[in-house]
Amino acid sequence: MLMAVIDPEVLKLPDQKQAVDTVADYLSLIYAHIQDHIHAVVNLLCGNEEDLSGVPIDFLFTIPATWSEETQLLMSQAIEMSGFGRGPLDWFWTATEPEAAALAVFSGNTFNLQAYDGVLICDCGGGTVDITTYYVTDAAPTISIEQITTATVSSQLEGGFDNLSMSEIQPGSFVMQKFQTIKGQFDGKEEHTWHFDLKFNPPDSHLALPNQRRRRVILRSQDIRDMYEPVLSSIFALLMSQIKAANERCGRNVINKVVLVGGFTASSYLQEILQRTLNHHMGNISVLVPKKPETTVRGAALQGLRSYSPPVYKFSRNYGLASAQPFALSNLNESQGLEYGPNTLPVDLLLHCVLRKVCRM
C-alpha cells in the first residue's frame, strides 16, 4: 500500500548511500530539532540563555520486536552516526516496543497486580501485534516479574479500503481521518451507516454500493464487522497460543490477566469481543486497558527518568563460550582434558558455561 500511496522514487536509496547512512541522515535532523527544542524550552522556563553542555541527556529508542539482531545493530550504528549520545554525558540505548510497554504497565502497578499473577501484554498498533507474557514473582515492596514468552504477528485492519483510490486513503486524508474516528467509536451494538464523499467514481466494492452521481461510498456497521473479523481472529489465535505456551512453561494455568495497549486497542469493540471470546474459551481471564494510551512512550520515558529496571528473564537455553585448543602431548595440561574416572582424556574443544538454563537475569 505504501508503494502505491507515495512516489516510488522516494523509497529508493540515494546514489552511493547505504540504508544505515540514509537513516542516520534522517535521525540527524531529528537530533538537531530535539536540541533546538530543549534549548528553547529551558530558556523559556529560566528566562535567560542557559549553557546545557554539562547536562546529561539520555535518549531511548523503541524498536519493533520483529527486528533481527543485525537490524538492531545497524539501527544503533545509525543512531550513533546521527549524533545521539555524542555529548560527554549523553547516552542512548534501544528497547523493544513490548518491553517499553511492559515497563509502563508494571511500574505503577495500575491494575493492582499480585504475586503469582500471570500477565499477557498485547500491543496492537502500527500494523503489528506484539504479545509478551510475564509472571509476577513478588508485588511488595516493589513488583518483580519474569518474562515467559514473546511473539509477534502482522495485522491490517484497513485492508477493506484497498480497492479505493490511494490518494483518497493515504494517511491524513479525509477518508482515513473519518475512518479512524468511526473505528474508535464503533462498539458493534447498534446498526449505523456512514457516508464518504470522494473525488472520483469508486469501483464496485464489497464495502458499499457507490452512488455514481454523488461519488459517495456507504459504509455500514456490518462492513466494519467484516473488516474486524479477520484481524480479531488473528489476534485471538495468537493470544490463545501464547497463553497455552505460558501455561505449559509454568506447568499450570498461570495467565489470568490480559493487558491491551496500543492505538488499536482503544476500540471498545475489540475489547468486548476479546473479553467475551476469552471468557468462553479460557474462563476467568480479565481484559484490562490502561487509561493513558501512550503506554510505549511512557515506558520509554520511565526507564530514562527512573532508571527503571527491565523485567527479569529466565533463560530457556544454556549459553557459553567455546575455544579450540589443539591438545599437545608434549604439554600435558589437565585443563585440556576430560576427567573420566581415574584418567584424563584429551579434548580439542573447551566449553565454558556462562549462563545456565535455570539462571535469571
mmCIF file of C-alpha atoms in Angstrom:
data_model
loop_
_atom_site.group_PDB
_atom_site.id
_atom_site.type_symbol
_atom_site.label_atom_id
_atom_site.label_comp_id
_atom_site.label_asym_id
_atom_site.label_seq_id
_atom_site.Cartn_x
_atom_site.Cartn_y
_atom_site.Cartn_z
ATOM 1 C CA MET A 1 0.000 0.000 0.000
ATOM 2 C CA LEU A 2 2.842 2.402 0.864
ATOM 3 C CA MET A 3 4.394 1.979 -2.579
ATOM 4 C CA ALA A 4 1.074 2.906 -4.199
ATOM 5 C CA VAL A 5 0.369 5.913 -1.988
ATOM 6 C CA ILE A 6 3.652 7.787 -2.477
ATOM 7 C CA ASP A 7 6.113 8.337 -5.294
ATOM 8 C CA PRO A 8 8.115 5.090 -5.677
ATOM 9 C CA GLU A 9 11.287 7.164 -6.135
ATOM 10 C CA VAL A 10 11.027 8.300 -2.510
ATOM 11 C CA LEU A 11 11.646 4.749 -1.265
ATOM 12 C CA LYS A 12 14.849 4.305 -3.276
ATOM 13 C CA LEU A 13 18.222 4.789 -1.595
ATOM 14 C CA PRO A 14 20.240 7.813 -2.749
ATOM 15 C CA ASP A 15 23.196 7.084 -5.001
ATOM 16 C CA GLN A 16 26.290 5.769 -3.215
ATOM 17 C CA LYS A 17 24.472 5.551 0.127
ATOM 18 C CA GLN A 18 23.707 2.547 2.261
ATOM 19 C CA ALA A 19 20.479 2.212 4.222
ATOM 20 C CA VAL A 20 22.272 2.898 7.507
ATOM 21 C CA ASP A 21 23.663 6.176 6.103
ATOM 22 C CA THR A 22 20.232 7.300 4.915
ATOM 23 C CA VAL A 23 18.651 6.528 8.286
ATOM 24 C CA ALA A 24 21.500 8.386 10.003
ATOM 25 C CA ASP A 25 20.842 11.456 7.838
ATOM 26 C CA TYR A 26 17.180 11.395 8.817
ATOM 27 C CA LEU A 27 17.945 10.920 12.512
ATOM 28 C CA SER A 28 20.485 13.757 12.435
ATOM 29 C CA LEU A 29 17.677 16.162 11.517
ATOM 30 C CA ILE A 30 15.573 14.813 14.386
ATOM 31 C CA TYR A 31 18.547 15.237 16.715
ATOM 32 C CA ALA A 32 19.027 18.852 15.609
ATOM 33 C CA HIS A 33 15.322 19.547 16.160
ATOM 34 C CA ILE A 34 15.439 17.986 19.646
ATOM 35 C CA GLN A 35 18.453 20.093 20.589
ATOM 36 C CA ASP A 36 16.747 23.283 19.408
ATOM 37 C CA HIS A 37 13.537 22.355 21.230
ATOM 38 C CA ILE A 38 15.309 21.552 24.512
ATOM 39 C CA HIS A 39 17.213 24.845 24.443
ATOM 40 C CA ALA A 40 14.062 26.804 23.619
ATOM 41 C CA VAL A 41 12.070 25.205 26.454
ATOM 42 C CA VAL A 42 14.854 25.602 29.035
ATOM 43 C CA ASN A 43 15.457 29.227 28.070
ATOM 44 C CA LEU A 44 11.726 29.925 28.266
ATOM 45 C CA LEU A 45 11.489 28.408 31.748
ATOM 46 C CA CYS A 46 14.647 30.069 33.063
ATOM 47 C CA GLY A 47 14.115 33.401 31.352
ATOM 48 C CA ASN A 48 17.656 33.610 30.042
ATOM 49 C CA GLU A 49 20.185 31.769 27.891
ATOM 50 C CA GLU A 50 21.444 28.640 29.653
ATOM 51 C CA ASP A 51 24.538 26.570 28.921
ATOM 52 C CA LEU A 52 23.395 22.943 28.673
ATOM 53 C CA SER A 53 26.742 21.454 27.670
ATOM 54 C CA GLY A 54 27.165 19.913 31.122
ATOM 55 C CA VAL A 55 23.650 18.498 31.356
ATOM 56 C CA PRO A 56 23.428 14.734 30.691
ATOM 57 C CA ILE A 57 20.716 13.680 28.248
ATOM 58 C CA ASP A 58 19.535 10.097 27.822
ATOM 59 C CA PHE A 59 17.855 9.025 24.583
ATOM 60 C CA LEU A 60 15.829 5.836 24.364
ATOM 61 C CA PHE A 61 14.665 4.451 21.022
ATOM 62 C CA THR A 62 11.880 1.889 20.874
ATOM 63 C CA ILE A 63 12.150 -0.603 18.031
ATOM 64 C CA PRO A 64 9.890 -3.378 16.698
ATOM 65 C CA ALA A 65 10.252 -6.741 18.382
ATOM 66 C CA THR A 66 10.496 -8.411 14.964
ATOM 67 C CA TRP A 67 13.845 -6.835 14.107
ATOM 68 C CA SER A 68 16.777 -9.208 13.870
ATOM 69 C CA GLU A 69 19.942 -8.653 15.912
ATOM 70 C CA GLU A 70 21.689 -7.476 12.753
ATOM 71 C CA THR A 71 18.989 -4.872 12.087
ATOM 72 C CA GLN A 72 19.134 -3.705 15.700
ATOM 73 C CA LEU A 73 22.909 -3.266 15.450
ATOM 74 C CA LEU A 74 22.524 -1.273 12.231
ATOM 75 C CA MET A 75 19.929 0.931 13.925
ATOM 76 C CA SER A 76 22.298 1.567 16.830
ATOM 77 C CA GLN A 77 25.022 2.420 14.336
ATOM 78 C CA ALA A 78 22.730 4.901 12.556
ATOM 79 C CA ILE A 79 21.741 6.476 15.885
ATOM 80 C CA GLU A 80 25.390 6.970 16.833
ATOM 81 C CA MET A 81 26.289 8.354 13.409
ATOM 82 C CA SER A 82 23.460 10.900 13.627
ATOM 83 C CA GLY A 83 24.821 12.490 16.811
ATOM 84 C CA PHE A 84 22.781 10.917 19.592
ATOM 85 C CA GLY A 85 24.965 10.165 22.602
ATOM 86 C CA ARG A 86 27.813 12.261 21.244
ATOM 87 C CA GLY A 87 27.857 14.607 24.236
ATOM 88 C CA PRO A 88 30.333 13.721 27.003
ATOM 89 C CA LEU A 89 27.483 12.961 29.419
ATOM 90 C CA ASP A 90 24.877 11.808 26.893
ATOM 91 C CA TRP A 91 23.798 8.238 26.380
ATOM 92 C CA PHE A 92 21.418 6.333 24.126
ATOM 93 C CA TRP A 93 20.033 2.830 24.134
ATOM 94 C CA THR A 94 17.270 0.847 22.474
ATOM 95 C CA ALA A 95 14.403 -1.239 23.794
ATOM 96 C CA THR A 96 11.749 -3.239 22.010
ATOM 97 C CA GLU A 97 8.261 -1.757 21.971
ATOM 98 C CA PRO A 98 6.760 -4.613 24.047
ATOM 99 C CA GLU A 99 9.491 -4.146 26.677
ATOM 100 C CA ALA A 100 8.740 -0.424 26.910
ATOM 101 C CA ALA A 101 5.025 -1.134 27.190
ATOM 102 C CA ALA A 102 5.719 -3.640 29.972
ATOM 103 C CA LEU A 103 7.706 -1.038 31.911
ATOM 104 C CA ALA A 104 4.717 1.309 31.857
ATOM 105 C CA VAL A 105 2.268 -1.429 32.838
ATOM 106 C CA PHE A 106 4.313 -2.745 35.755
ATOM 107 C CA SER A 107 5.946 0.451 37.052
ATOM 108 C CA GLY A 108 2.863 1.950 38.679
ATOM 109 C CA ASN A 109 1.014 -1.345 39.253
ATOM 110 C CA THR A 110 -2.093 0.341 37.888
ATOM 111 C CA PHE A 111 -4.007 -2.923 37.824
ATOM 112 C CA ASN A 112 -3.238 -3.971 41.410
ATOM 113 C CA LEU A 113 -1.202 -6.970 40.328
ATOM 114 C CA GLN A 114 -0.500 -9.597 42.953
ATOM 115 C CA ALA A 115 2.252 -12.146 43.404
ATOM 116 C CA TYR A 116 1.765 -15.258 41.235
ATOM 117 C CA ASP A 117 -0.328 -13.371 38.657
ATOM 118 C CA GLY A 118 0.297 -14.247 35.033
ATOM 119 C CA VAL A 119 0.060 -11.184 32.776
ATOM 120 C CA LEU A 120 -0.165 -11.132 28.989
ATOM 121 C CA ILE A 121 0.563 -7.755 27.363
ATOM 122 C CA CYS A 122 -0.912 -7.367 23.874
ATOM 123 C CA ASP A 123 0.427 -4.334 21.979
ATOM 124 C CA CYS A 124 -1.759 -3.630 18.933
ATOM 125 C CA GLY A 125 -0.686 -0.765 16.751
ATOM 126 C CA GLY A 126 1.265 0.198 13.663
ATOM 127 C CA GLY A 127 0.188 -2.865 11.692
ATOM 128 C CA THR A 128 1.655 -5.445 14.091
ATOM 129 C CA VAL A 129 0.523 -7.214 17.236
ATOM 130 C CA ASP A 130 3.264 -7.821 19.819
ATOM 131 C CA ILE A 131 2.442 -10.214 22.656
ATOM 132 C CA THR A 132 4.594 -10.842 25.717
ATOM 133 C CA THR A 133 3.731 -12.840 28.833
ATOM 134 C CA TYR A 134 5.082 -12.229 32.324
ATOM 135 C CA TYR A 135 4.913 -13.901 35.713
ATOM 136 C CA VAL A 136 4.698 -11.712 38.825
ATOM 137 C CA THR A 137 7.066 -13.240 41.377
ATOM 138 C CA ASP A 138 6.535 -10.566 44.025
ATOM 139 C CA ALA A 139 4.390 -7.448 44.440
ATOM 140 C CA ALA A 140 5.737 -5.896 47.657
ATOM 141 C CA PRO A 141 7.558 -3.731 48.405
ATOM 142 C CA THR A 142 8.186 -3.417 44.667
ATOM 143 C CA ILE A 143 6.879 -5.538 41.842
ATOM 144 C CA SER A 144 9.187 -8.231 40.435
ATOM 145 C CA ILE A 145 8.449 -10.060 37.208
ATOM 146 C CA GLU A 146 9.853 -12.703 34.885
ATOM 147 C CA GLN A 147 9.260 -12.863 31.165
ATOM 148 C CA ILE A 148 7.729 -16.135 29.995
ATOM 149 C CA THR A 149 7.122 -15.891 26.227
ATOM 150 C CA THR A 150 7.074 -13.369 23.393
ATOM 151 C CA ALA A 151 5.588 -13.371 19.889
ATOM 152 C CA THR A 152 4.609 -11.031 17.046
ATOM 153 C CA VAL A 153 2.080 -11.194 14.213
ATOM 154 C CA SER A 154 1.138 -8.772 11.437
ATOM 155 C CA SER A 155 -2.335 -7.357 11.046
ATOM 156 C CA GLN A 156 -4.103 -4.972 8.707
ATOM 157 C CA LEU A 157 -7.474 -3.516 9.599
ATOM 158 C CA GLU A 158 -7.637 -1.015 6.779
ATOM 159 C CA GLY A 159 -7.338 -3.734 4.138
ATOM 160 C CA GLY A 160 -11.004 -3.295 3.234
ATOM 161 C CA PHE A 161 -10.156 0.036 1.630
ATOM 162 C CA ASP A 162 -7.569 -1.417 -0.733
ATOM 163 C CA ASN A 163 -9.886 -1.132 -3.725
ATOM 164 C CA LEU A 164 -10.281 2.629 -3.326
ATOM 165 C CA SER A 165 -8.037 5.285 -4.829
ATOM 166 C CA MET A 166 -4.725 5.537 -2.985
ATOM 167 C CA SER A 167 -4.926 9.329 -2.989
ATOM 168 C CA GLU A 168 -8.159 9.038 -1.044
ATOM 169 C CA ILE A 169 -6.935 6.631 1.643
ATOM 170 C CA GLN A 170 -3.383 7.817 2.243
ATOM 171 C CA PRO A 171 -2.528 8.808 5.838
ATOM 172 C CA GLY A 172 -4.066 12.150 6.770
ATOM 173 C CA SER A 173 -6.692 12.072 4.031
ATOM 174 C CA PHE A 174 -10.283 12.948 4.881
ATOM 175 C CA VAL A 175 -11.443 9.369 4.333
ATOM 176 C CA MET A 176 -8.825 7.880 6.656
ATOM 177 C CA GLN A 177 -9.399 10.522 9.328
ATOM 178 C CA LYS A 178 -13.107 9.763 9.277
ATOM 179 C CA PHE A 179 -12.467 6.026 9.283
ATOM 180 C CA GLN A 180 -10.191 6.341 12.324
ATOM 181 C CA THR A 181 -12.987 8.191 14.131
ATOM 182 C CA ILE A 182 -15.532 5.524 13.187
ATOM 183 C CA LYS A 183 -13.163 2.731 14.211
ATOM 184 C CA GLY A 184 -12.640 4.263 17.646
ATOM 185 C CA GLN A 185 -16.353 4.843 18.296
ATOM 186 C CA PHE A 186 -17.673 1.583 16.862
ATOM 187 C CA ASP A 187 -18.956 -0.813 19.525
ATOM 188 C CA GLY A 188 -20.900 -3.224 17.298
ATOM 189 C CA LYS A 189 -24.059 -2.947 19.390
ATOM 190 C CA GLU A 190 -26.154 -0.815 17.048
ATOM 191 C CA GLU A 191 -26.546 -0.510 13.300
ATOM 192 C CA HIS A 192 -25.162 2.661 11.731
ATOM 193 C CA THR A 193 -24.438 3.978 8.269
ATOM 194 C CA TRP A 194 -21.606 6.330 7.306
ATOM 195 C CA HIS A 195 -21.050 8.176 4.021
ATOM 196 C CA PHE A 196 -17.754 9.032 2.351
ATOM 197 C CA ASP A 197 -17.822 11.708 -0.341
ATOM 198 C CA LEU A 198 -14.950 11.017 -2.726
ATOM 199 C CA LYS A 199 -13.351 12.935 -5.588
ATOM 200 C CA PHE A 200 -13.768 10.090 -8.056
ATOM 201 C CA ASN A 201 -16.186 7.371 -9.052
ATOM 202 C CA PRO A 202 -15.102 4.448 -6.822
ATOM 203 C CA PRO A 203 -15.065 0.938 -8.234
ATOM 204 C CA ASP A 204 -17.559 -1.615 -7.064
ATOM 205 C CA SER A 205 -16.511 -2.856 -3.665
ATOM 206 C CA HIS A 206 -17.802 -5.239 -1.019
ATOM 207 C CA LEU A 207 -17.661 -2.241 1.341
ATOM 208 C CA ALA A 208 -20.671 -0.494 -0.092
ATOM 209 C CA LEU A 209 -22.695 0.405 -3.166
ATOM 210 C CA PRO A 210 -21.329 3.641 -4.650
ATOM 211 C CA ASN A 211 -23.630 6.421 -5.774
ATOM 212 C CA GLN A 212 -22.061 7.381 -9.096
ATOM 213 C CA ARG A 213 -23.677 10.806 -9.267
ATOM 214 C CA ARG A 214 -22.720 11.898 -5.777
ATOM 215 C CA ARG A 215 -19.485 9.889 -5.758
ATOM 216 C CA ARG A 216 -20.385 8.572 -2.339
ATOM 217 C CA VAL A 217 -19.381 5.337 -0.629
ATOM 218 C CA ILE A 218 -21.736 3.981 2.005
ATOM 219 C CA LEU A 219 -20.158 2.161 4.938
ATOM 220 C CA ARG A 220 -22.395 0.116 7.221
ATOM 221 C CA SER A 221 -21.868 -1.489 10.606
ATOM 222 C CA GLN A 222 -21.634 -4.922 9.024
ATOM 223 C CA ASP A 223 -18.813 -3.663 6.795
ATOM 224 C CA ILE A 224 -16.878 -2.641 9.914
ATOM 225 C CA ARG A 225 -17.508 -6.050 11.476
ATOM 226 C CA ASP A 226 -16.267 -7.725 8.296
ATOM 227 C CA MET A 227 -13.057 -5.665 8.481
ATOM 228 C CA TYR A 228 -12.512 -6.521 12.123
ATOM 229 C CA GLU A 229 -13.275 -10.237 11.820
ATOM 230 C CA PRO A 230 -10.013 -11.494 10.212
ATOM 231 C CA VAL A 231 -7.883 -9.211 12.406
ATOM 232 C CA LEU A 232 -9.656 -10.262 15.601
ATOM 233 C CA SER A 233 -9.331 -13.903 14.582
ATOM 234 C CA SER A 234 -5.570 -13.486 14.121
ATOM 235 C CA ILE A 235 -5.188 -11.658 17.435
ATOM 236 C CA PHE A 236 -7.263 -14.218 19.315
ATOM 237 C CA ALA A 237 -5.375 -17.148 17.777
ATOM 238 C CA LEU A 238 -2.077 -15.589 18.854
ATOM 239 C CA LEU A 239 -3.444 -14.836 22.322
ATOM 240 C CA MET A 240 -4.517 -18.444 22.753
ATOM 241 C CA SER A 241 -1.192 -19.819 21.514
ATOM 242 C CA GLN A 242 0.789 -17.593 23.889
ATOM 243 C CA ILE A 243 -1.490 -18.316 26.856
ATOM 244 C CA LYS A 244 -1.091 -22.041 26.258
ATOM 245 C CA ALA A 245 2.688 -21.678 25.803
ATOM 246 C CA ALA A 246 2.973 -19.733 29.066
ATOM 247 C CA ASN A 247 0.799 -22.247 30.909
ATOM 248 C CA GLU A 248 2.864 -25.151 29.601
ATOM 249 C CA ARG A 249 6.147 -23.487 30.549
ATOM 250 C CA CYS A 250 4.911 -22.768 34.084
ATOM 251 C CA GLY A 251 3.193 -26.143 34.465
ATOM 252 C CA ARG A 252 -0.175 -24.648 35.377
ATOM 253 C CA ASN A 253 -2.806 -22.161 34.190
ATOM 254 C CA VAL A 254 -0.779 -19.074 35.037
ATOM 255 C CA ILE A 255 -2.232 -16.333 32.798
ATOM 256 C CA ASN A 256 -5.158 -14.585 34.491
ATOM 257 C CA LYS A 257 -4.840 -11.036 33.125
ATOM 258 C CA VAL A 258 -4.612 -9.675 29.579
ATOM 259 C CA VAL A 259 -3.494 -6.043 29.229
ATOM 260 C CA LEU A 260 -4.294 -4.336 25.911
ATOM 261 C CA VAL A 261 -2.052 -1.441 24.848
ATOM 262 C CA GLY A 262 -1.532 0.442 21.587
ATOM 263 C CA GLY A 263 -3.801 2.593 19.456
ATOM 264 C CA PHE A 264 -5.866 -0.258 18.030
ATOM 265 C CA THR A 265 -6.854 -1.489 21.494
ATOM 266 C CA ALA A 266 -8.712 1.770 22.186
ATOM 267 C CA SER A 267 -11.564 0.202 20.209
ATOM 268 C CA SER A 268 -14.342 -0.756 22.614
ATOM 269 C CA TYR A 269 -15.500 -3.320 20.039
ATOM 270 C CA LEU A 270 -12.127 -5.088 20.118
ATOM 271 C CA GLN A 271 -12.082 -5.034 23.924
ATOM 272 C CA GLU A 272 -15.573 -6.505 24.221
ATOM 273 C CA ILE A 273 -15.053 -9.223 21.605
ATOM 274 C CA LEU A 274 -11.743 -10.348 23.118
ATOM 275 C CA GLN A 275 -13.179 -10.391 26.644
ATOM 276 C CA ARG A 276 -16.202 -12.409 25.540
ATOM 277 C CA THR A 277 -14.139 -14.869 23.498
ATOM 278 C CA LEU A 278 -11.530 -15.368 26.236
ATOM 279 C CA ASN A 279 -14.231 -15.968 28.839
ATOM 280 C CA HIS A 280 -15.833 -18.545 26.567
ATOM 281 C CA HIS A 281 -12.615 -20.464 25.883
ATOM 282 C CA MET A 282 -10.438 -19.857 28.949
ATOM 283 C CA GLY A 283 -12.749 -18.901 31.801
ATOM 284 C CA ASN A 284 -11.572 -16.394 34.406
ATOM 285 C CA ILE A 285 -9.237 -14.045 32.496
ATOM 286 C CA SER A 286 -9.575 -10.275 32.941
ATOM 287 C CA VAL A 287 -9.054 -7.932 29.974
ATOM 288 C CA LEU A 288 -7.525 -4.636 31.160
ATOM 289 C CA VAL A 289 -6.846 -1.383 29.279
ATOM 290 C CA PRO A 290 -4.651 1.454 30.646
ATOM 291 C CA LYS A 291 -6.382 4.815 30.968
ATOM 292 C CA LYS A 292 -3.466 6.573 29.266
ATOM 293 C CA PRO A 293 -2.978 5.359 25.680
ATOM 294 C CA GLU A 294 0.692 6.305 25.204
ATOM 295 C CA THR A 295 1.902 3.208 27.010
ATOM 296 C CA THR A 296 5.037 2.503 24.959
ATOM 297 C CA VAL A 297 6.247 6.112 25.090
ATOM 298 C CA ARG A 298 5.508 6.298 28.824
ATOM 299 C CA GLY A 299 7.523 3.139 29.394
ATOM 300 C CA ALA A 300 10.474 4.574 27.492
ATOM 301 C CA ALA A 301 10.282 7.813 29.492
ATOM 302 C CA LEU A 302 10.050 5.908 32.775
ATOM 303 C CA GLN A 303 13.165 3.930 32.003
ATOM 304 C CA GLY A 304 15.051 7.149 31.336
ATOM 305 C CA LEU A 305 13.697 9.138 34.283
ATOM 306 C CA ARG A 306 13.682 6.470 36.957
ATOM 307 C CA SER A 307 16.304 4.076 35.634
ATOM 308 C CA TYR A 308 13.540 1.515 35.938
ATOM 309 C CA SER A 309 14.979 -1.976 35.725
ATOM 310 C CA PRO A 310 13.782 -4.218 32.890
ATOM 311 C CA PRO A 311 11.954 -7.429 33.760
ATOM 312 C CA VAL A 312 13.836 -10.492 34.914
ATOM 313 C CA TYR A 313 14.411 -13.039 32.157
ATOM 314 C CA LYS A 314 14.611 -16.758 32.842
ATOM 315 C CA PHE A 315 16.774 -18.402 30.222
ATOM 316 C CA SER A 316 15.290 -21.286 28.280
ATOM 317 C CA ARG A 317 18.703 -22.421 26.958
ATOM 318 C CA ASN A 318 22.284 -22.780 28.135
ATOM 319 C CA TYR A 319 24.742 -20.153 26.877
ATOM 320 C CA GLY A 320 28.503 -20.476 26.881
ATOM 321 C CA LEU A 321 31.811 -19.933 25.119
ATOM 322 C CA ALA A 322 33.832 -22.458 23.173
ATOM 323 C CA SER A 323 37.547 -22.296 22.403
ATOM 324 C CA ALA A 324 39.557 -24.565 20.150
ATOM 325 C CA GLN A 325 42.894 -25.554 21.715
ATOM 326 C CA PRO A 326 44.665 -28.427 19.956
ATOM 327 C CA PHE A 327 45.827 -30.941 22.522
ATOM 328 C CA ALA A 328 49.609 -31.343 22.660
ATOM 329 C CA LEU A 329 51.061 -34.472 24.280
ATOM 330 C CA SER A 330 54.304 -32.600 24.923
ATOM 331 C CA ASN A 331 52.494 -30.085 27.140
ATOM 332 C CA LEU A 332 50.009 -32.145 29.104
ATOM 333 C CA ASN A 333 47.526 -29.909 30.883
ATOM 334 C CA GLU A 334 44.578 -31.292 32.810
ATOM 335 C CA SER A 335 42.548 -28.208 31.859
ATOM 336 C CA GLN A 336 42.649 -29.567 28.314
ATOM 337 C CA GLY A 337 41.286 -32.918 29.371
ATOM 338 C CA LEU A 338 38.010 -34.508 30.286
ATOM 339 C CA GLU A 339 38.111 -36.389 33.550
ATOM 340 C CA TYR A 340 36.807 -39.918 33.142
ATOM 341 C CA GLY A 341 37.242 -41.958 36.286
ATOM 342 C CA PRO A 342 40.906 -42.026 37.304
ATOM 343 C CA ASN A 343 42.029 -40.998 33.808
ATOM 344 C CA THR A 344 42.049 -37.736 31.856
ATOM 345 C CA LEU A 345 41.052 -37.908 28.192
ATOM 346 C CA PRO A 346 42.439 -35.229 25.823
ATOM 347 C CA VAL A 347 39.992 -32.857 24.081
ATOM 348 C CA ASP A 348 40.463 -30.181 21.421
ATOM 349 C CA LEU A 349 37.374 -28.071 22.226
ATOM 350 C CA LEU A 350 36.894 -26.428 25.614
ATOM 351 C CA LEU A 351 33.465 -25.212 26.732
ATOM 352 C CA HIS A 352 32.814 -22.625 29.410
ATOM 353 C CA CYS A 353 29.210 -22.218 30.557
ATOM 354 C CA VAL A 354 28.275 -18.556 31.115
ATOM 355 C CA LEU A 355 24.525 -18.744 31.708
ATOM 356 C CA ARG A 356 22.676 -21.886 32.623
ATOM 357 C CA LYS A 357 19.129 -22.730 31.657
ATOM 358 C CA VAL A 358 17.770 -22.075 35.144
ATOM 359 C CA CYS A 359 19.555 -18.724 35.554
ATOM 360 C CA ARG A 360 17.650 -15.459 35.828
ATOM 361 C CA MET A 361 18.814 -12.092 34.560
#
